[in-house]
XYZ file of C-alpha atoms in Angstrom:
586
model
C 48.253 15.227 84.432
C 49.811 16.942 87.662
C 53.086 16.359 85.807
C 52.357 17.301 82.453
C 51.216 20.749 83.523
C 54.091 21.297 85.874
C 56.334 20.733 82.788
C 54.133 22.988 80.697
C 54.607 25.873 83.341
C 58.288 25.590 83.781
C 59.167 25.602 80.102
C 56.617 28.747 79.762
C 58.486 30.277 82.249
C 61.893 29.628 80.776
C 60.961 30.322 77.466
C 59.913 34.364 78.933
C 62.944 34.754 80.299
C 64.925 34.215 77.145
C 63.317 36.414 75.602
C 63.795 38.735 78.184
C 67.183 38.199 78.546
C 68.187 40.688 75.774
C 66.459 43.424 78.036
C 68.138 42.243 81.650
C 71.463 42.753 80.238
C 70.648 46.131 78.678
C 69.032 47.163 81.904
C 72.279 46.072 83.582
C 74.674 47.714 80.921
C 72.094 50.887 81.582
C 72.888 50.759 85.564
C 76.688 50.638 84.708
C 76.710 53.218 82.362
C 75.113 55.655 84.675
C 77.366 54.613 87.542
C 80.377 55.831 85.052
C 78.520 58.897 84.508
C 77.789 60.285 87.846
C 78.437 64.196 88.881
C 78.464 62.655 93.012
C 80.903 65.503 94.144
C 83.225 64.886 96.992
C 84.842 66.237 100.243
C 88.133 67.354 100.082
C 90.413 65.223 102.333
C 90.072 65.975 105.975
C 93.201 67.917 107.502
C 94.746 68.406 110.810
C 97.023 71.269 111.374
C 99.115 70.836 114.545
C 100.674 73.558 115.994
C 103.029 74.252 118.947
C 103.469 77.709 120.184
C 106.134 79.156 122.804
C 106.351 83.174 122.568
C 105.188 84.010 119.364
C 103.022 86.752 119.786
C 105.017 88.845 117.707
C 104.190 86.581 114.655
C 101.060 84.689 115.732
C 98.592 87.769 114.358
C 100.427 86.946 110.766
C 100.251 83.410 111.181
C 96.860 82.607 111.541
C 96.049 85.462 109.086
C 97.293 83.797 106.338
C 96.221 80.064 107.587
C 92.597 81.702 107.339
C 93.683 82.630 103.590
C 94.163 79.353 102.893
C 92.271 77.938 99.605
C 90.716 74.978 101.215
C 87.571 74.343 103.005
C 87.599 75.367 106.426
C 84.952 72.605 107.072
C 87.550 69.908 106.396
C 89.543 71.485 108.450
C 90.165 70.892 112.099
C 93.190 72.248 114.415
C 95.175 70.744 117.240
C 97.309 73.793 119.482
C 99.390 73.409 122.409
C 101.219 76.028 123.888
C 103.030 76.321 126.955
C 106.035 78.039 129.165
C 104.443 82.026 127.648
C 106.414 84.958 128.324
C 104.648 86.795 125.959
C 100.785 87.769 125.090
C 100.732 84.105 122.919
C 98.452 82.732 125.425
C 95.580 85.559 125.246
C 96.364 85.876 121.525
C 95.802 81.992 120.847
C 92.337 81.951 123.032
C 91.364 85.291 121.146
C 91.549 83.609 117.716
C 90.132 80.216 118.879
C 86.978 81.844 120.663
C 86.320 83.398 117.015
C 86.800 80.516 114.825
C 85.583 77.470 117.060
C 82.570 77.786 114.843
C 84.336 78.280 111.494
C 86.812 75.191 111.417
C 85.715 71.183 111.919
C 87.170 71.425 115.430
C 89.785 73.041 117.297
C 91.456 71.712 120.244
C 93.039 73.959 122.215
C 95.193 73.409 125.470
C 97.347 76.251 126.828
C 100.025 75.747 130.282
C 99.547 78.747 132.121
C 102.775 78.380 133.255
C 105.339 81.476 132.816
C 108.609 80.012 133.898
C 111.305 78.647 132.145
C 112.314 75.231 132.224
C 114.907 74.693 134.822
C 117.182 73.358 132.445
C 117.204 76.306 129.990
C 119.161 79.879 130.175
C 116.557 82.019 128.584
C 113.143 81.644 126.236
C 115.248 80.923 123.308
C 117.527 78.171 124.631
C 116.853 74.620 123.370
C 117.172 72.677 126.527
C 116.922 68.963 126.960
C 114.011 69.234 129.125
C 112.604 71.684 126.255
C 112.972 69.064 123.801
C 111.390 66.427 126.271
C 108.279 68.565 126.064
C 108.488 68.944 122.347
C 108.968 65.246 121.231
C 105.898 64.426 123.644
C 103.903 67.462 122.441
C 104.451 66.237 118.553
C 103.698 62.139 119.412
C 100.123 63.278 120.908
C 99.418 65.218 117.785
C 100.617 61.963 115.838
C 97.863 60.253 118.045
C 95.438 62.318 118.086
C 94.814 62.612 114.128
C 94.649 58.800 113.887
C 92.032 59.022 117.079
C 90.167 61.940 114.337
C 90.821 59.498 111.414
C 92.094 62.108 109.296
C 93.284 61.670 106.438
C 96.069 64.326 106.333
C 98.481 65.592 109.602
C 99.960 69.150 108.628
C 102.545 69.819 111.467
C 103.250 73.228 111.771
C 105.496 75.296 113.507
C 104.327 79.494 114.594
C 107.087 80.497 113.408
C 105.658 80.446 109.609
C 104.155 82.404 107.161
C 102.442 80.599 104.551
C 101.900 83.392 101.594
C 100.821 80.779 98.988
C 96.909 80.332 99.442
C 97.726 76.950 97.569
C 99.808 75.340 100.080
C 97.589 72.697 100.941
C 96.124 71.885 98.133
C 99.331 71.752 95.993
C 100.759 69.186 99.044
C 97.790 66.874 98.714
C 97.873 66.829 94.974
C 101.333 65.746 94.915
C 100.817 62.274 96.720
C 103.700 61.468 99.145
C 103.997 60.228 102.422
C 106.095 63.325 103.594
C 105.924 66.479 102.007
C 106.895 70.139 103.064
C 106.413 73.198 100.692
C 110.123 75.168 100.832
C 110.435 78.411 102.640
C 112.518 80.666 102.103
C 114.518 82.252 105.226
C 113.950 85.289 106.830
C 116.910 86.667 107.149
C 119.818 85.518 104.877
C 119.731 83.326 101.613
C 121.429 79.795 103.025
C 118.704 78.925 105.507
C 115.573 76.336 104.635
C 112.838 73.796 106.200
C 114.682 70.775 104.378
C 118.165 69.436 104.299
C 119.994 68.605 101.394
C 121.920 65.911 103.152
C 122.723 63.946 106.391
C 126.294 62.670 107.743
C 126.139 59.498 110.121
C 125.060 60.837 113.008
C 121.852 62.397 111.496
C 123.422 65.692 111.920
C 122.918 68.479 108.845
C 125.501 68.108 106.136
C 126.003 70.702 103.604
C 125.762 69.607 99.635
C 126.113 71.165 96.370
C 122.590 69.676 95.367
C 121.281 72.047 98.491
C 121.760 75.090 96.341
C 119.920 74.188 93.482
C 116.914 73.208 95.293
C 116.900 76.292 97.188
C 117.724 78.831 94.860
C 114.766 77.054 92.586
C 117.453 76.120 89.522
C 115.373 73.410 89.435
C 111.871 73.276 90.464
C 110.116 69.956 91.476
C 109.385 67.398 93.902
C 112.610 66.209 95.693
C 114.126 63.549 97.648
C 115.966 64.855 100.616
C 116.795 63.646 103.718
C 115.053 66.148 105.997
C 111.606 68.268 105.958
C 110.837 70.259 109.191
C 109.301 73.394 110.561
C 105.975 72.981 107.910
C 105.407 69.234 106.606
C 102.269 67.196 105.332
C 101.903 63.689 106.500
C 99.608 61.308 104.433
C 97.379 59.632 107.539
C 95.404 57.222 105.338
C 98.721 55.047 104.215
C 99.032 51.964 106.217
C 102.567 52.665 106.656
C 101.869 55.897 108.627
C 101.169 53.711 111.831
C 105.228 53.775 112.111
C 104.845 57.417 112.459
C 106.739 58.596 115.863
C 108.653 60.748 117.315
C 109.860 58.712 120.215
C 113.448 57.174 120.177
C 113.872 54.035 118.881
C 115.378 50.656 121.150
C 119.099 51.057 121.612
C 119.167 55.192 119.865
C 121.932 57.532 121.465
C 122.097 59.905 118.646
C 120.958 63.842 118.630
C 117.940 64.288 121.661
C 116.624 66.363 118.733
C 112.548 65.735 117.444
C 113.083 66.274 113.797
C 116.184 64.134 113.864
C 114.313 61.315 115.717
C 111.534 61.414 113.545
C 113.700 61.396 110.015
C 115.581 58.727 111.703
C 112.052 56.837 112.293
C 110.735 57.416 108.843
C 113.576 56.190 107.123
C 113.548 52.611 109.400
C 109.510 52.658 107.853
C 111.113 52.209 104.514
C 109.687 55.805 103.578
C 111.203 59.416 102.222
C 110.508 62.789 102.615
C 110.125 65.275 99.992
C 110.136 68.533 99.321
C 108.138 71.165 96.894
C 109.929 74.471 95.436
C 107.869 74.789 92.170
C 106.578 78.182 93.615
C 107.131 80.711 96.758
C 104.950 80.016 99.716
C 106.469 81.851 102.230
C 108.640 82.740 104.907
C 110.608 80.965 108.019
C 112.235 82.549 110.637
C 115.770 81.692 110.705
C 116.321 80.341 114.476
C 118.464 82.955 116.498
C 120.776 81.798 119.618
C 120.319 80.460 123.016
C 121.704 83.865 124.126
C 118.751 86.092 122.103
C 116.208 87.634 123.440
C 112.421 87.820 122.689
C 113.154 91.197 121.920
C 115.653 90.765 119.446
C 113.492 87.728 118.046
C 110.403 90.386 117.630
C 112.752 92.763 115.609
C 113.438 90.012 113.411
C 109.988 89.205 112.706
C 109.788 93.415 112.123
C 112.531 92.576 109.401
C 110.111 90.196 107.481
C 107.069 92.389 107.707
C 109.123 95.162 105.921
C 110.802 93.507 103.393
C 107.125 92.055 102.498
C 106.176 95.930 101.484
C 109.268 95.792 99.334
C 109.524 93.183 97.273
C 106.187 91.486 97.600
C 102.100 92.227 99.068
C 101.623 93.381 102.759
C 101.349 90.249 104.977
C 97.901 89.872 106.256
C 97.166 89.914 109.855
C 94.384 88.274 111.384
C 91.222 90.458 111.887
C 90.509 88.254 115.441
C 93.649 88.927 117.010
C 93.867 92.248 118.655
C 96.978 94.138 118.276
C 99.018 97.070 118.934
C 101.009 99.396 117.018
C 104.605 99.976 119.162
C 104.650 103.942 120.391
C 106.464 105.978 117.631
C 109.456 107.530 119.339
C 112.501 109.960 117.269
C 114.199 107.189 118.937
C 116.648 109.415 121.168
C 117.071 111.976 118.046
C 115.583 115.315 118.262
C 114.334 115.309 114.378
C 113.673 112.415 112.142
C 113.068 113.293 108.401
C 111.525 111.751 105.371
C 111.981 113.319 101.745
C 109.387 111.954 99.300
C 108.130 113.709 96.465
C 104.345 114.681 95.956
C 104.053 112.780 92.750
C 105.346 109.643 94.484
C 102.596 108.496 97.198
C 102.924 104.691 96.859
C 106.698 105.877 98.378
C 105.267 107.462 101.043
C 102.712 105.478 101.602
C 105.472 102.366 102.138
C 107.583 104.506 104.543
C 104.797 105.421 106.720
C 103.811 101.830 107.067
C 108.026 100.948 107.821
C 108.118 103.550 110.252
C 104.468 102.332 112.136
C 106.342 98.899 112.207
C 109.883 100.108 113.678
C 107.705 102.552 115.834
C 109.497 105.774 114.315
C 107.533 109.207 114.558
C 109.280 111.105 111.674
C 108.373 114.264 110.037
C 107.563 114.097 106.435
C 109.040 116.771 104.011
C 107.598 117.426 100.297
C 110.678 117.276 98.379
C 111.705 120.205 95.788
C 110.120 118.362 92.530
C 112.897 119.224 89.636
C 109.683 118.650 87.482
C 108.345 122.056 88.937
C 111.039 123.863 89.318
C 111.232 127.012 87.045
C 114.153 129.902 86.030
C 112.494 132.578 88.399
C 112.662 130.347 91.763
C 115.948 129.215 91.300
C 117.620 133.133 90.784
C 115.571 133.815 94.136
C 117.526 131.023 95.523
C 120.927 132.074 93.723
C 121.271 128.617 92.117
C 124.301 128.396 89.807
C 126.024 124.996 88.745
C 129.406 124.876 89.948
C 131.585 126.478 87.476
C 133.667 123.265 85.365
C 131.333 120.401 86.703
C 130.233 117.360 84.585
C 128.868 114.013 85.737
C 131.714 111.639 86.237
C 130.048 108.955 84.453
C 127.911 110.612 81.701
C 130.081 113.910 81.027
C 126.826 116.008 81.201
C 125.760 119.008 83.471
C 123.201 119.199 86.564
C 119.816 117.721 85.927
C 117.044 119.491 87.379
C 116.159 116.314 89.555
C 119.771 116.994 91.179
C 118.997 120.827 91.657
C 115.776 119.826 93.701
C 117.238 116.963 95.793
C 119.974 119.148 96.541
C 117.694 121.537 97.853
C 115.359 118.689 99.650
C 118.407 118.094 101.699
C 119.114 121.751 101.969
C 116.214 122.908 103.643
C 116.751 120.393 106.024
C 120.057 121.395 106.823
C 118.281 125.099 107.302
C 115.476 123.372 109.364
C 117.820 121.650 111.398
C 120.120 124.658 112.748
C 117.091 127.177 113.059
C 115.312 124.383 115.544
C 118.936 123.567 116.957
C 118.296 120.017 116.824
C 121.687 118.644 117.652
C 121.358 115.899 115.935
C 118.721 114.641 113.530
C 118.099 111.704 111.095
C 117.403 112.016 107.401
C 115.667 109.315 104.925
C 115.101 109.239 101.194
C 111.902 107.736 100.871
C 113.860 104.616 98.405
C 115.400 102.660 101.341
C 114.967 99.346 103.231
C 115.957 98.727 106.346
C 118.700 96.070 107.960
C 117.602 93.244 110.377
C 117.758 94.864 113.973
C 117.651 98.280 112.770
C 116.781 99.350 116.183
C 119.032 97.562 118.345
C 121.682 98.472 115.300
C 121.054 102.062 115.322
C 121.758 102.553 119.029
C 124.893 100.632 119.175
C 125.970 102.973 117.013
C 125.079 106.177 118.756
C 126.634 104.636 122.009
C 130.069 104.294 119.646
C 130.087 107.569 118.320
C 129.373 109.076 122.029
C 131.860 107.331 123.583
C 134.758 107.754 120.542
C 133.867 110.859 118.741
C 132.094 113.562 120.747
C 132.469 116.468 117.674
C 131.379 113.966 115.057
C 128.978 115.925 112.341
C 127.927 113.438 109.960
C 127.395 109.732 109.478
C 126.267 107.354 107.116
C 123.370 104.840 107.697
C 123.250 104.121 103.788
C 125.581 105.191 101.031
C 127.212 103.489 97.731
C 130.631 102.794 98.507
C 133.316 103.348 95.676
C 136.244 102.982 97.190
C 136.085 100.507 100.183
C 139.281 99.145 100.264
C 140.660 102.817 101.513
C 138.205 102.807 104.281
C 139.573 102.591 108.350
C 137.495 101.638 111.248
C 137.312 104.308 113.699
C 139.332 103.818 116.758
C 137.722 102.295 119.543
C 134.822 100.962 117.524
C 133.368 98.086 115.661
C 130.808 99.344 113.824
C 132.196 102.638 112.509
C 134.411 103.693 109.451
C 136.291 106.781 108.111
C 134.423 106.835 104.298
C 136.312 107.341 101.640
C 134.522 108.897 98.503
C 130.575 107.531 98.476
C 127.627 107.990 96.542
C 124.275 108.471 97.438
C 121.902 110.652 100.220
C 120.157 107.419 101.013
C 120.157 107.770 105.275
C 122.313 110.021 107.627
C 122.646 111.362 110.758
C 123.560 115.098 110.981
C 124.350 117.080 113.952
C 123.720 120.904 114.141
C 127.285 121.835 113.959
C 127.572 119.447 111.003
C 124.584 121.319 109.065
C 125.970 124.595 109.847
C 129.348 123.719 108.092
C 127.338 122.506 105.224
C 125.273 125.618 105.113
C 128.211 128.048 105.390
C 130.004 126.872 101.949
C 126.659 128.524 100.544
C 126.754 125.930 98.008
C 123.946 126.837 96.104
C 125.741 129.573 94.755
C 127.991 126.865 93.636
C 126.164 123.858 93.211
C 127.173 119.709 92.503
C 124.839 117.053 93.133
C 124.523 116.656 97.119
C 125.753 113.230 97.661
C 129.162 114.805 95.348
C 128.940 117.703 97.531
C 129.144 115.727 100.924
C 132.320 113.705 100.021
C 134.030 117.606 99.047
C 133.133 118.654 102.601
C 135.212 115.497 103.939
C 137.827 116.273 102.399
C 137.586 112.543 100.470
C 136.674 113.858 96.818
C 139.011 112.169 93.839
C 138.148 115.696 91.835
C 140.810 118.730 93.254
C 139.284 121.461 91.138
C 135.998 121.051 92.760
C 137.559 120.346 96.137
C 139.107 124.101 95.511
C 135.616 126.071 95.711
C 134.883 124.852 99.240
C 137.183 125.695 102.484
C 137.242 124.772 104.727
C 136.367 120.854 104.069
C 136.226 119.771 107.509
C 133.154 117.988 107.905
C 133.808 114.845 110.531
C 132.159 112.162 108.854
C 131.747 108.542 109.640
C 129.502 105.347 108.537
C 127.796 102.847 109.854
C 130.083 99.419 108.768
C 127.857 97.297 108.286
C 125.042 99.777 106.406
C 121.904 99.979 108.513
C 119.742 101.132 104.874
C 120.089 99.998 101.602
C 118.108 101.359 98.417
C 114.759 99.274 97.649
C 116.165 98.569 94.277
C 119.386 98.952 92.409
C 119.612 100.361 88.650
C 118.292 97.983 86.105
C 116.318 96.201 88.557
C 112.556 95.919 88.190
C 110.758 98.864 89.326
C 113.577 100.988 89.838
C 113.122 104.439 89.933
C 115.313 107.720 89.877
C 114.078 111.143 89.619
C 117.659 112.614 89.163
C 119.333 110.933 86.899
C 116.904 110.819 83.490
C 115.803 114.726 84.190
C 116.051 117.489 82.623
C 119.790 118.888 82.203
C 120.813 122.454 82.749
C 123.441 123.488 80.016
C 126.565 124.914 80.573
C 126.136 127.938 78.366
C 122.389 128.697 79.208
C 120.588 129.983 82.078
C 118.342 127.924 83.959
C 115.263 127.441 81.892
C 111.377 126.312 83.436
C 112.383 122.374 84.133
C 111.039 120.263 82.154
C 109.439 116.582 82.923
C 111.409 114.585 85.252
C 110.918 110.578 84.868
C 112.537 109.558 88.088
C 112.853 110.831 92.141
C 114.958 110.955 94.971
């Protein structure tokens, strides 16, 4: 009986569960579907950016302005800074920004040497010493350590001497999946210089290729194989062949005591490449100066970067936590610095003011004569007349009104110069950019001309040459030239006796565009009929060799603008007339 119902219960039981069994596997294709279908969101990849910094307060404001910038969250991101061996202000700089972000990023560990001498070993802050490099390899292995001890999943090593301009960056490193990645920068000064090298000789030394050039000038864009990332490079922490990660020599190495060397060396033994990204700009490295530099000179050339920025791209960003100071605006040994910039042109002036905040120039702005404005009765008050015979070189045709009013910007000058008796003064067009070093450039030169030619009365800073081959250096100098016939009002340096002999021509009464008239005065003109109306042409005139200012832009380039050239022309056989619209300016 016992048996019988035992049997009874386990085939009742069996039987429900076939029937059933239709419903357990839906339920269970149910649980998998919605497993497929989830909207779970997750993290972004944890990061640590390692940093090193060694007298960089002249870039660290920039620096961490644009890591804040960065288009990833600052949750997932945690920071690991050593500095040491200051000079500078990096030391209260670096605990300024920490003590406002400590709060903002995952974590931020922050040790700083208080110790202001140089290594023994080293001739000056710039100097890569061996003892230097002792500190650097051991600095770069603890960061190694430490982001394995933080189990993150991505190690950004980062050298202050960047400017990442890309918001991207990171993001656009992850996404592409290597072991080794660094975005390419391009170099602060000069076009050959990058954080990657296109190839290696023997002893792990840098080795110049062809393939180099088309990486760098972006002929092709990409993800590349090369030899060598430094400066700014993402490591991939969550591949198990990042444990062979190091910076310390191998057994048995006597090659380069160089980190980046060592480590490439180390990477490649691991079986693994590096890579590097140029499929868009993300911003600038400083090109490395000499042992022999200074900190100075090194803070000029970050001044370089910061004003080609307001040329050719958007205003680098400073960091709002880092306090800073403007240098004091000086004439810079001159007794008059000038700016011409027309009325109708603020974004001009607006860029010159901020060049001049950044060189620490205090110059004196002057509203240019706007050939848009000018009109028939002004000019007779002036006793304007073209020169009698003149017609542009090039185009054959007579004075525009744009050339009439720069003439006259320059003028006035001139006039301003000898009633103040400035000896000497300093004139800009409001189109130029500045050389590397202007500073340090621009007083070299004075010291030349002081100590070779003490009756000098003009000289170049910028100009278009035209005939450069004719050209002689000045005797006794390096950095001076005799010009031959040039174009263009771009930067010079007048003296009082100079704008006196350009004033007592009374040119107006006879008038060619200025930067024609200022090759006449020399005495350098190609054109002997217009050479004729002006005695005597003794103006002493020199240039700067190398140019200390170029134009922003050259014709045909993008955005390039002239409010002479496409103006308004004043005819031969008429008198001068109300101007009409003027497209372009000085």
């Amino acid at each position: 009986m016992g048996s019988w119902l035992t049997c009874l219960v386990i085939s009742y039981c069996f039987l429900t569960l076939y029937r059933n069994e239709g419903n357990f596997v839906q339920g269970e294709d149910l649980a998998i579907k919605n497993a497929s279908e989830n909207n779970y969101k997750y993290a972004e990849p944890t990061v640590m950016i390692a940093i090193l910094v060694r007298n960089k307060a002249h870039i660290l404001p920039w620096f961490f302005g644009h890591l804040e910038k960065l288009n990833y969250p600052k949750n997932r991101i945690s920071f690991w800074i050593r500095s040491d061996h200051n000079e500078d202000d990096s030391a209260r700089m670096l605990r300024e920004w920490v003590d406002a972000n400590k709060n903002v990023y995952h974590h931020i560990d922050l040790v700083i040497e208080d110790n202001k001498d140089k290594y023994e070993d080293e001739i000056g802050p710039l100097h890569w010493s061996t003892k230097r490099f002792d500190k650097v390899i051991a600095l770069r292995e603890s960061a190694l350590h430490a982001a394995r001890h933080a189990w993150a999943d991505y190690l950004f090593m980062l050298d202050a001497d960047v400017v990442l301009e890309n918001k991207n960056t990171l993001t656009q490193l992850i996404d592409a999946k290597q072991p080794i990645i660094a975005p390419m920068l391009n170099a602060s000064i000069g076009e050959t210089y990058s954080n990657f090298w296109g190839g290696m000789d023997e002893m792990g030394y840098y080795k110049r290729i062809p393939g180099y050039f088309d990486i760098l000038e972006r002929k092709r864009l990409g993800v590349f194989e090369v030899p060598m990332v430094h400066t700014a490079l993402l490591l991939d922490m969550h591949l198990m062949e990042s444990d062979s990660f190091t910076y310390n020599k191998p057994e048995g190495y006597d090659g380069p005591h160089d980190d980046i060397i060592i480590f490439g060396l180390n990477v490649r033994k691991a079986g693994m490449v590096m890579h590097i990204m140029n499929t868009e700009y993300f911003g600038i490295v400083m090109v490395p100066l000499e042992s022999h530099n200074t900190l100075e000179q090194e803070s000029q050339h970050f001044d370089f970067i910061l004003l080609e920025a307001i040329v050719d791209r958007k205003e680098l960003s400073s960091s709002p936590f880092i306090t800073t100071t403007d240098p004091t605006p000086s004439k810079l040994g001159f007794d008059q610095i000038y700016m011409i910039n027309l009325l109708r042109r603020p974004l001009r002036r607006e860029r010159m003011y901020k060049a001049f905040r950044i060189l620490g120039i205090e110059a004196k702005t002057v509203n240019a004569v706007d050939g848009k404005e000018l009109n028939t009765t002004y000019l007779n008050e002036l006793g304007v007349e073209m020169m009698k015979g003149y017609a542009d070189p090039y185009h054959g045709r007579p004075l525009t009104m744009g050339e009439i009013g720069c003439f006259l910007s320059h003028y006035f000058i001139w006039e301003d110069v000898v009633k103040n008796g400035y000896k000497k003064a300093i004139v800009f067009e409001d189109d130029v950019r500045f050389s590397p070093y202007f500073k340090t450039k621009l007083t070299r030169l004075m010291s030349e001309v002081e100590q070779n030619v003490k009756d000098w009365d003009l000289i170049y800073l910028g100009r278009k040459r035209l005939h450069r081959n004719e050209e002689k250096v000045v005797d006794g100098t390096s950095h001076l030239v005799w010009p031959s016939y040039s174009y263009w009002t771009l930067s010079y340096i007048v003296s009082q006796q100079g704008a006196q002999k350009l004033l007592n021509q009374k040119p107006l009464g006879k008038m060619v565009p200025v930067d024609e008239y200022l090759p006449i005065m020399f005495n350098r003109h190609p054109q002997n009929d217009w050479k004729s109306n002006f005695t005597p042409r003794n103006l002493i005139t020199m240039s700067a060799e190398p140019l200390l200012v170029e134009p922003t832009h050259y014709t045909g380039e993008p955005n390039y603008i002239s409010d002479t050239e496409n103006s308004f022309v004043v005819k031969p056989e008429e008198s001068l007339q109300e101007g009409k619209s003027s497209k372009e300016e000085l």
